[in-house]
PDB file of C-alpha atoms in Angstrom:
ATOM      1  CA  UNK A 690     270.198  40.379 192.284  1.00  0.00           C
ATOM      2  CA  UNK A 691     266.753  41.861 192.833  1.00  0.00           C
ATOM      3  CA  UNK A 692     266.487  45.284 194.190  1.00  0.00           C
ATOM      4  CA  UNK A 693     265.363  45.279 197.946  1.00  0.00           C
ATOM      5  CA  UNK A 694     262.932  48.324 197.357  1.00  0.00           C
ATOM      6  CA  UNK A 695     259.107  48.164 198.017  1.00  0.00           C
ATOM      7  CA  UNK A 696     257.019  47.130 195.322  1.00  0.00           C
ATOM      8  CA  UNK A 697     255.414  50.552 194.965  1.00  0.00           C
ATOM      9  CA  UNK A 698     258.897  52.492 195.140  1.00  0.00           C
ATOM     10  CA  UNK A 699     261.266  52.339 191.219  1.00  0.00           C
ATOM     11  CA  UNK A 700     264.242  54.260 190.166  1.00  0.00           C
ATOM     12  CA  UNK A 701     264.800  56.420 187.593  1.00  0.00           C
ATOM     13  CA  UNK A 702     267.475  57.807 185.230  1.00  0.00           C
ATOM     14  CA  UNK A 703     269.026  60.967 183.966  1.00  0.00           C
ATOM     15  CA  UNK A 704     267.064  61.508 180.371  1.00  0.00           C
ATOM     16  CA  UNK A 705     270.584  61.247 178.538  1.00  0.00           C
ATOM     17  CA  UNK A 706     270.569  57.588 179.337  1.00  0.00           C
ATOM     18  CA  UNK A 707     266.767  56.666 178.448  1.00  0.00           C
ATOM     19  CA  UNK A 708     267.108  55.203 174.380  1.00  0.00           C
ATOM     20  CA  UNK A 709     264.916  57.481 171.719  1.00  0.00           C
ATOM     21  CA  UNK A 710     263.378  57.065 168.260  1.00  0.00           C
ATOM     22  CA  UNK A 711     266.269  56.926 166.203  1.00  0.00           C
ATOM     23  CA  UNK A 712     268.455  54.304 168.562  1.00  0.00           C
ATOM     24  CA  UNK A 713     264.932  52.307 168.954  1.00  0.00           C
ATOM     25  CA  UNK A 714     264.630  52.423 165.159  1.00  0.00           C
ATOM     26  CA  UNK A 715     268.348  50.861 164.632  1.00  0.00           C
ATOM     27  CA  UNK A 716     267.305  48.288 167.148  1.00  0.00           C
ATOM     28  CA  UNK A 717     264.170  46.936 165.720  1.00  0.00           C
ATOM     29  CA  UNK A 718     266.227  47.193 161.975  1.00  0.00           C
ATOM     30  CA  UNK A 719     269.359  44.796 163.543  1.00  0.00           C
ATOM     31  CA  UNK A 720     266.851  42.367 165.209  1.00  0.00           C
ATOM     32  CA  UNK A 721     264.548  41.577 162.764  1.00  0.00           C
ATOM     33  CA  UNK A 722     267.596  40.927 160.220  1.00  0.00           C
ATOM     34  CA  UNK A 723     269.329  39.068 162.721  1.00  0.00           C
ATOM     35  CA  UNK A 724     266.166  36.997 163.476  1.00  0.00           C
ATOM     36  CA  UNK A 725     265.515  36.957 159.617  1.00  0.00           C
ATOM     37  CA  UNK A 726     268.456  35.377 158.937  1.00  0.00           C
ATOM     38  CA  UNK A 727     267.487  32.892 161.783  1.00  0.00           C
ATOM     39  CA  UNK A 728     264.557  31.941 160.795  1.00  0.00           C
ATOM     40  CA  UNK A 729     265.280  31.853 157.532  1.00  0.00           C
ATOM     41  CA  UNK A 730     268.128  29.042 158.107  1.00  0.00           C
ATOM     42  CA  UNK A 731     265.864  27.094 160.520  1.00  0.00           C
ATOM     43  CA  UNK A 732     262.591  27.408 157.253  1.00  0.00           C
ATOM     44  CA  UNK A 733     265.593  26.129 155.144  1.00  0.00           C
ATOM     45  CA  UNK A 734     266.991  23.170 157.530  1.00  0.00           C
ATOM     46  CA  UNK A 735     263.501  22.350 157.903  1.00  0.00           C
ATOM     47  CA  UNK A 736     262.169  21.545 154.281  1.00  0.00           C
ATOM     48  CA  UNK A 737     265.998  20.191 153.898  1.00  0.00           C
ATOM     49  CA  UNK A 738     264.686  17.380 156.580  1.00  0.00           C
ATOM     50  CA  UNK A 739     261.110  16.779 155.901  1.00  0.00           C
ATOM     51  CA  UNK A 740     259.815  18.872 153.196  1.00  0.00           C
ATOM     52  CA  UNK A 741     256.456  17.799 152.787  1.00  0.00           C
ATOM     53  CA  UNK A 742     256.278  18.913 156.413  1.00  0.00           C
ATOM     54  CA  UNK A 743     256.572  22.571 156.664  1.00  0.00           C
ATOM     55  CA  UNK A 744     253.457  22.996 159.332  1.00  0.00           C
ATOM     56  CA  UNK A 745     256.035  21.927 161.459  1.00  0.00           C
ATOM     57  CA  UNK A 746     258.329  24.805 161.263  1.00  0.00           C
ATOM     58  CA  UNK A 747     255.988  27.248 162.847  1.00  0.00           C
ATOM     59  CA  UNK A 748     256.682  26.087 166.398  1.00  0.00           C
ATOM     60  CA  UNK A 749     259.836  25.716 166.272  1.00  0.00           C
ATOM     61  CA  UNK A 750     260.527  29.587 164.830  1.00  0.00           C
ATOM     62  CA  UNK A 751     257.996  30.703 166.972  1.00  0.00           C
ATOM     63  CA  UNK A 752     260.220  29.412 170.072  1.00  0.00           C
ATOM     64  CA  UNK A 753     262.845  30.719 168.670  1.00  0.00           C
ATOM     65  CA  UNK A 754     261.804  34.356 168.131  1.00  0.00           C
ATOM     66  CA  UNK A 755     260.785  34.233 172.132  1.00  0.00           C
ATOM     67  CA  UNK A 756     264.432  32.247 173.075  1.00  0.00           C
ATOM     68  CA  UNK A 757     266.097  35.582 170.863  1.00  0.00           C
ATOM     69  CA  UNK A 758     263.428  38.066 172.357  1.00  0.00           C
ATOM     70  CA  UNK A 759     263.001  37.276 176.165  1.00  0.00           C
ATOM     71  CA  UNK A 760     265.432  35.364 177.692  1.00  0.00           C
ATOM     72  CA  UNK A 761     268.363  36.976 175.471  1.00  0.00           C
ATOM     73  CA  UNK A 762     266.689  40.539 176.156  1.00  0.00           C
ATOM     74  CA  UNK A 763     267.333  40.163 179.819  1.00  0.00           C
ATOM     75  CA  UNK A 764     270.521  38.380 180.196  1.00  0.00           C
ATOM     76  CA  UNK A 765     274.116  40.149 180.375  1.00  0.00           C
ATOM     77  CA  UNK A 766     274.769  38.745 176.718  1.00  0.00           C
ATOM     78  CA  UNK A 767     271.993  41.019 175.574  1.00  0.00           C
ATOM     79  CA  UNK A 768     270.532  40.974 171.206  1.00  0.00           C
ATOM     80  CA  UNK A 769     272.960  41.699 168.704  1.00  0.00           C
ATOM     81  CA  UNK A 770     271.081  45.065 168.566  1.00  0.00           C
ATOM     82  CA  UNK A 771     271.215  45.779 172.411  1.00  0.00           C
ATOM     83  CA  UNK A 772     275.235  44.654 172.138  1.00  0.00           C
ATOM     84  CA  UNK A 773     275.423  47.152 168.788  1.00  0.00           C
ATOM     85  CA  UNK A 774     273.884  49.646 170.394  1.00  0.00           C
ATOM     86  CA  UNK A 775     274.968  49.987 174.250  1.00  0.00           C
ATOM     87  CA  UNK A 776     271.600  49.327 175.848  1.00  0.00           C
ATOM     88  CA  UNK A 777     269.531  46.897 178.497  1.00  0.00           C
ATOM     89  CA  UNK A 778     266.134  46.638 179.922  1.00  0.00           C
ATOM     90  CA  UNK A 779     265.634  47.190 183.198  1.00  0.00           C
ATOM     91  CA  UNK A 780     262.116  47.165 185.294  1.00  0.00           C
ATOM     92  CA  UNK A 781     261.037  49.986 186.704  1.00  0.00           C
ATOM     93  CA  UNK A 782     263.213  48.845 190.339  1.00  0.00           C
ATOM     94  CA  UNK A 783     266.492  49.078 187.869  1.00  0.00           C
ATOM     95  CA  UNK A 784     266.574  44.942 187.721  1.00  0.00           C
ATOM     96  CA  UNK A 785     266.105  42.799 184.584  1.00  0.00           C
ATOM     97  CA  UNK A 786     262.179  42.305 183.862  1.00  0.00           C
ATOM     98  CA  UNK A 787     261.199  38.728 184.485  1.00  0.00           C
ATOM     99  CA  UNK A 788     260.243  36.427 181.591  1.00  0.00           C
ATOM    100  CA  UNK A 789     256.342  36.927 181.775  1.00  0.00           C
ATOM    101  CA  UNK A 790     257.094  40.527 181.977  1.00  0.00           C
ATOM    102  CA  UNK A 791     258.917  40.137 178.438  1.00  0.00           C
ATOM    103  CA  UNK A 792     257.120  37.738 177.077  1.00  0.00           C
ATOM    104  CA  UNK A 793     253.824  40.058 178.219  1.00  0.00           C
ATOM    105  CA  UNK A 794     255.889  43.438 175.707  1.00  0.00           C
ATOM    106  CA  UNK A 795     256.759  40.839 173.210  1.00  0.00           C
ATOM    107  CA  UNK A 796     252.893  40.208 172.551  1.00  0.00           C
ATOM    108  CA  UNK A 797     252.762  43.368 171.204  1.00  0.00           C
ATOM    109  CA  UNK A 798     254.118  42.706 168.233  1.00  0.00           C
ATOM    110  CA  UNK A 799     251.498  40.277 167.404  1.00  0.00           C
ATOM    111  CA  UNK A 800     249.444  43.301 166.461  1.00  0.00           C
ATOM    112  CA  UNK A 801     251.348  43.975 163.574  1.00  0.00           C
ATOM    113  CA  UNK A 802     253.867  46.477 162.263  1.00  0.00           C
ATOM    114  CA  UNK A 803     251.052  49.760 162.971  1.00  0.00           C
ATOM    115  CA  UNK A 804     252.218  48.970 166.839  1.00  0.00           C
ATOM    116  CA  UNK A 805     255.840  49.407 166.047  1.00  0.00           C
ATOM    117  CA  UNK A 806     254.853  52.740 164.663  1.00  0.00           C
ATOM    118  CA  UNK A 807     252.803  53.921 167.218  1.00  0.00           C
ATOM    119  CA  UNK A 808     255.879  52.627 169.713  1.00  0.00           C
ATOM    120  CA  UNK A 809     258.287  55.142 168.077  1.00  0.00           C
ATOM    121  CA  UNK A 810     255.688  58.137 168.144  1.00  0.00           C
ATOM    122  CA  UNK A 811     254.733  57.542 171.707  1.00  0.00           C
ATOM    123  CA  UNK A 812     259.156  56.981 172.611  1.00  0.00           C
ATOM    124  CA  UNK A 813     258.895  60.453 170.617  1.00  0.00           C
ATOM    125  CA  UNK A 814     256.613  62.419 172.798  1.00  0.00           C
ATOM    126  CA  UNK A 815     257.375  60.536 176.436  1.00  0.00           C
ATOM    127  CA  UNK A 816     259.660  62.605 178.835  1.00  0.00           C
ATOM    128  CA  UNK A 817     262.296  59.344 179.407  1.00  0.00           C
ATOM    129  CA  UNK A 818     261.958  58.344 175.954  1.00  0.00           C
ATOM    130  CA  UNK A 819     260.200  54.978 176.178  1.00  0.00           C
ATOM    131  CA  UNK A 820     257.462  52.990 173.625  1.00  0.00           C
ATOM    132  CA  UNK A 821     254.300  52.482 174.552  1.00  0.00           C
ATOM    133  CA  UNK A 822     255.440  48.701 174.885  1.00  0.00           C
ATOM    134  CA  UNK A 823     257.694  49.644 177.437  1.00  0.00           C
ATOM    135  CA  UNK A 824     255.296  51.842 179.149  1.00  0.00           C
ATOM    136  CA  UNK A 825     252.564  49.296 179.061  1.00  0.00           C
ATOM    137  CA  UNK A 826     254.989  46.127 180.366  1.00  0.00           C
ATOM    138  CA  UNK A 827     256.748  48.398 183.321  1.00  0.00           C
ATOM    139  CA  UNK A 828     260.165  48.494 181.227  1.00  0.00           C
ATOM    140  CA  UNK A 829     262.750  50.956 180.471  1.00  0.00           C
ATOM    141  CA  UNK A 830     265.438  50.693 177.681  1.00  0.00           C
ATOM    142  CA  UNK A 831     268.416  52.394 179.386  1.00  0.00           C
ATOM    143  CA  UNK A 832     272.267  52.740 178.147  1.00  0.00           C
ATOM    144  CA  UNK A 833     274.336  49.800 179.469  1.00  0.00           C
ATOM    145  CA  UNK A 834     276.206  52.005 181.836  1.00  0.00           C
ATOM    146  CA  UNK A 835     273.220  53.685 183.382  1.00  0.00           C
ATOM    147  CA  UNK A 836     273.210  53.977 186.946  1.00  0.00           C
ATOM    148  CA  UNK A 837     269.871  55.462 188.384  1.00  0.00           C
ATOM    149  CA  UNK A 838     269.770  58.753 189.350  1.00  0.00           C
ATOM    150  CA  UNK A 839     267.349  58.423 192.420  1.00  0.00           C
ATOM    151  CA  UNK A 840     264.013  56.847 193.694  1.00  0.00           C
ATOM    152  CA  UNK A 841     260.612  57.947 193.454  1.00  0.00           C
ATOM    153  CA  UNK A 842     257.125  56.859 193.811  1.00  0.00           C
ATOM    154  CA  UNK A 843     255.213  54.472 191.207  1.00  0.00           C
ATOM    155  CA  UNK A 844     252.246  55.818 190.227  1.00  0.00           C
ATOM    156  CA  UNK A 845     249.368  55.236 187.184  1.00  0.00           C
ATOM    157  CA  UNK A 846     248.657  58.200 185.665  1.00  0.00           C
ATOM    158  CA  UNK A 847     246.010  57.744 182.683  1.00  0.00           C
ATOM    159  CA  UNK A 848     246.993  59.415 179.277  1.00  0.00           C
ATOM    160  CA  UNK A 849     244.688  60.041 176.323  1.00  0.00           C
ATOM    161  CA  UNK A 850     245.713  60.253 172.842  1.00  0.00           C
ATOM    162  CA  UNK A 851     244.690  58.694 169.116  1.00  0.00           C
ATOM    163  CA  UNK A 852     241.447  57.940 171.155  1.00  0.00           C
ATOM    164  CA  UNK A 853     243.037  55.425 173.276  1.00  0.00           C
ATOM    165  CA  UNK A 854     243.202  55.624 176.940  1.00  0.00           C
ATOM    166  CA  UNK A 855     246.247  54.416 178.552  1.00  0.00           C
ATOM    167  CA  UNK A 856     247.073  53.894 182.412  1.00  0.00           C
ATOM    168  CA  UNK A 857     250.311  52.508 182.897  1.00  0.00           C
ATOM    169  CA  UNK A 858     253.042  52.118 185.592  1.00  0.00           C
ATOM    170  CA  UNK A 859     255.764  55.363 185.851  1.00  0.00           C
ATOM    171  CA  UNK A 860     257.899  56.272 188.384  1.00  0.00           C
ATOM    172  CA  UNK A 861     257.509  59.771 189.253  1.00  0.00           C
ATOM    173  CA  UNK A 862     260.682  61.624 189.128  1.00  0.00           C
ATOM    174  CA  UNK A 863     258.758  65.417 191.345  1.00  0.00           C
ATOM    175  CA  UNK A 864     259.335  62.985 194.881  1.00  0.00           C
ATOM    176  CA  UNK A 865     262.556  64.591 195.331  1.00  0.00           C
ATOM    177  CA  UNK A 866     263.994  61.263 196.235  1.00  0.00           C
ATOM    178  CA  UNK A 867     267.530  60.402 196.296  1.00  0.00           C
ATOM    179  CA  UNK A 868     269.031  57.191 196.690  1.00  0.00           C
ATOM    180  CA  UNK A 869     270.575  58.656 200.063  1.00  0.00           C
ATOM    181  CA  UNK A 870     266.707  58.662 201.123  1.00  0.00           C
ATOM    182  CA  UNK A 871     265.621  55.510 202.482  1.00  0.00           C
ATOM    183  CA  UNK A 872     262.801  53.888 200.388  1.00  0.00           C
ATOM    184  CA  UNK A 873     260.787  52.644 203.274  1.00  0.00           C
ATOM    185  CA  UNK A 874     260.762  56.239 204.122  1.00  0.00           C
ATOM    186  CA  UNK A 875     259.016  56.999 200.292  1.00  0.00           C
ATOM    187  CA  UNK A 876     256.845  54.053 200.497  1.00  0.00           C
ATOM    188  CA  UNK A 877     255.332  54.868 203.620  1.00  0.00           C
ATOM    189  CA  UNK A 878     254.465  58.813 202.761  1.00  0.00           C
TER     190      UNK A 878
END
């Protein structure tokens, strides 16, 4: 069910429940050998079938990887990983991102394994813990049990670092909001 707040009104979380490094680091590790072994069955029933064909295994492990990375990501059975490790992703309104939203943070990844590194540095130095995917998409990787903690304006604040600019979507937590304060009542301040 999608949350009936504005579009320019999100929640946000105590900073126990917001996943780190180190949980973010066990995720990507259980994924990609979950989806290794996956792929690597589907390369394997592929030249099994029609070896002399193996240009056509790309698209079929390329829908694969989104099938395991978007539409798992958001539904209540969740990755292996997410399952293994007690999280979900939620929007910035606390719901489950749509599928361009995920398939928009799992383009990242086509930029290679320096993006997964910058991801954990910038999880490391952002006050609720997320990657710069998340950041950039308007997700949050939250504990399954996380209930947010109140509403507050969404704003895009630009950061600068590694001489990159960056202007993403964040709700800002200094509002004051609570959830017993209407969100109209935010929205239109």
């Amino acid at each position: 069910m999608r949350s009936p707040r504005p579009k320019n009104v999100g929640v946000y979380y105590a900073p126990s429940v917001y996943l780190g490094m180190r949980p973010r680091l066990g995720i990507f590790i259980v994924d990609s050998l979950v989806l290794g072994f996956a792929l690597g069955t589907l390369g394997i029933i592929s030249t099994l079938i029609a070896p002399s064909l193996i240009s056509l295994y790309s698209p079929p492990a390329m829908i694969l990887i989104w099938l395991y990375e978007v539409p798992l990501k958001r539904s209540s059975l969740r990755t292996v990983a997410y399952r293994l490790f007690g999280c979900k992703l939620v929007d910035l309104q606390g719901n489950p991102p749509s599928l361009l939203i995920l398939t928009f943070r799992l383009f990242f990844w086509m930029f290679g394994f320096g993006i997964m590194f910058y991801d954990l540095v910038w999880c490391g130095i952002d006050d609720d813990h997320q990657g710069l995917r998340d950041s950039l998409a308007g997700t949050c990787l939250v504990r399954q049990q996380a209930v947010p903690l109140g509403i507050g304006r969404i704003q895009f604040p630009f950061y600068f670092t590694l001489g990159c600019n960056f202007m993403y979507p964040r709700v800002v937590h200094s509002t004051g909001a609570t959830e017993s304060q209407p969100a109209e009542k935010i929205a239109a301040e």
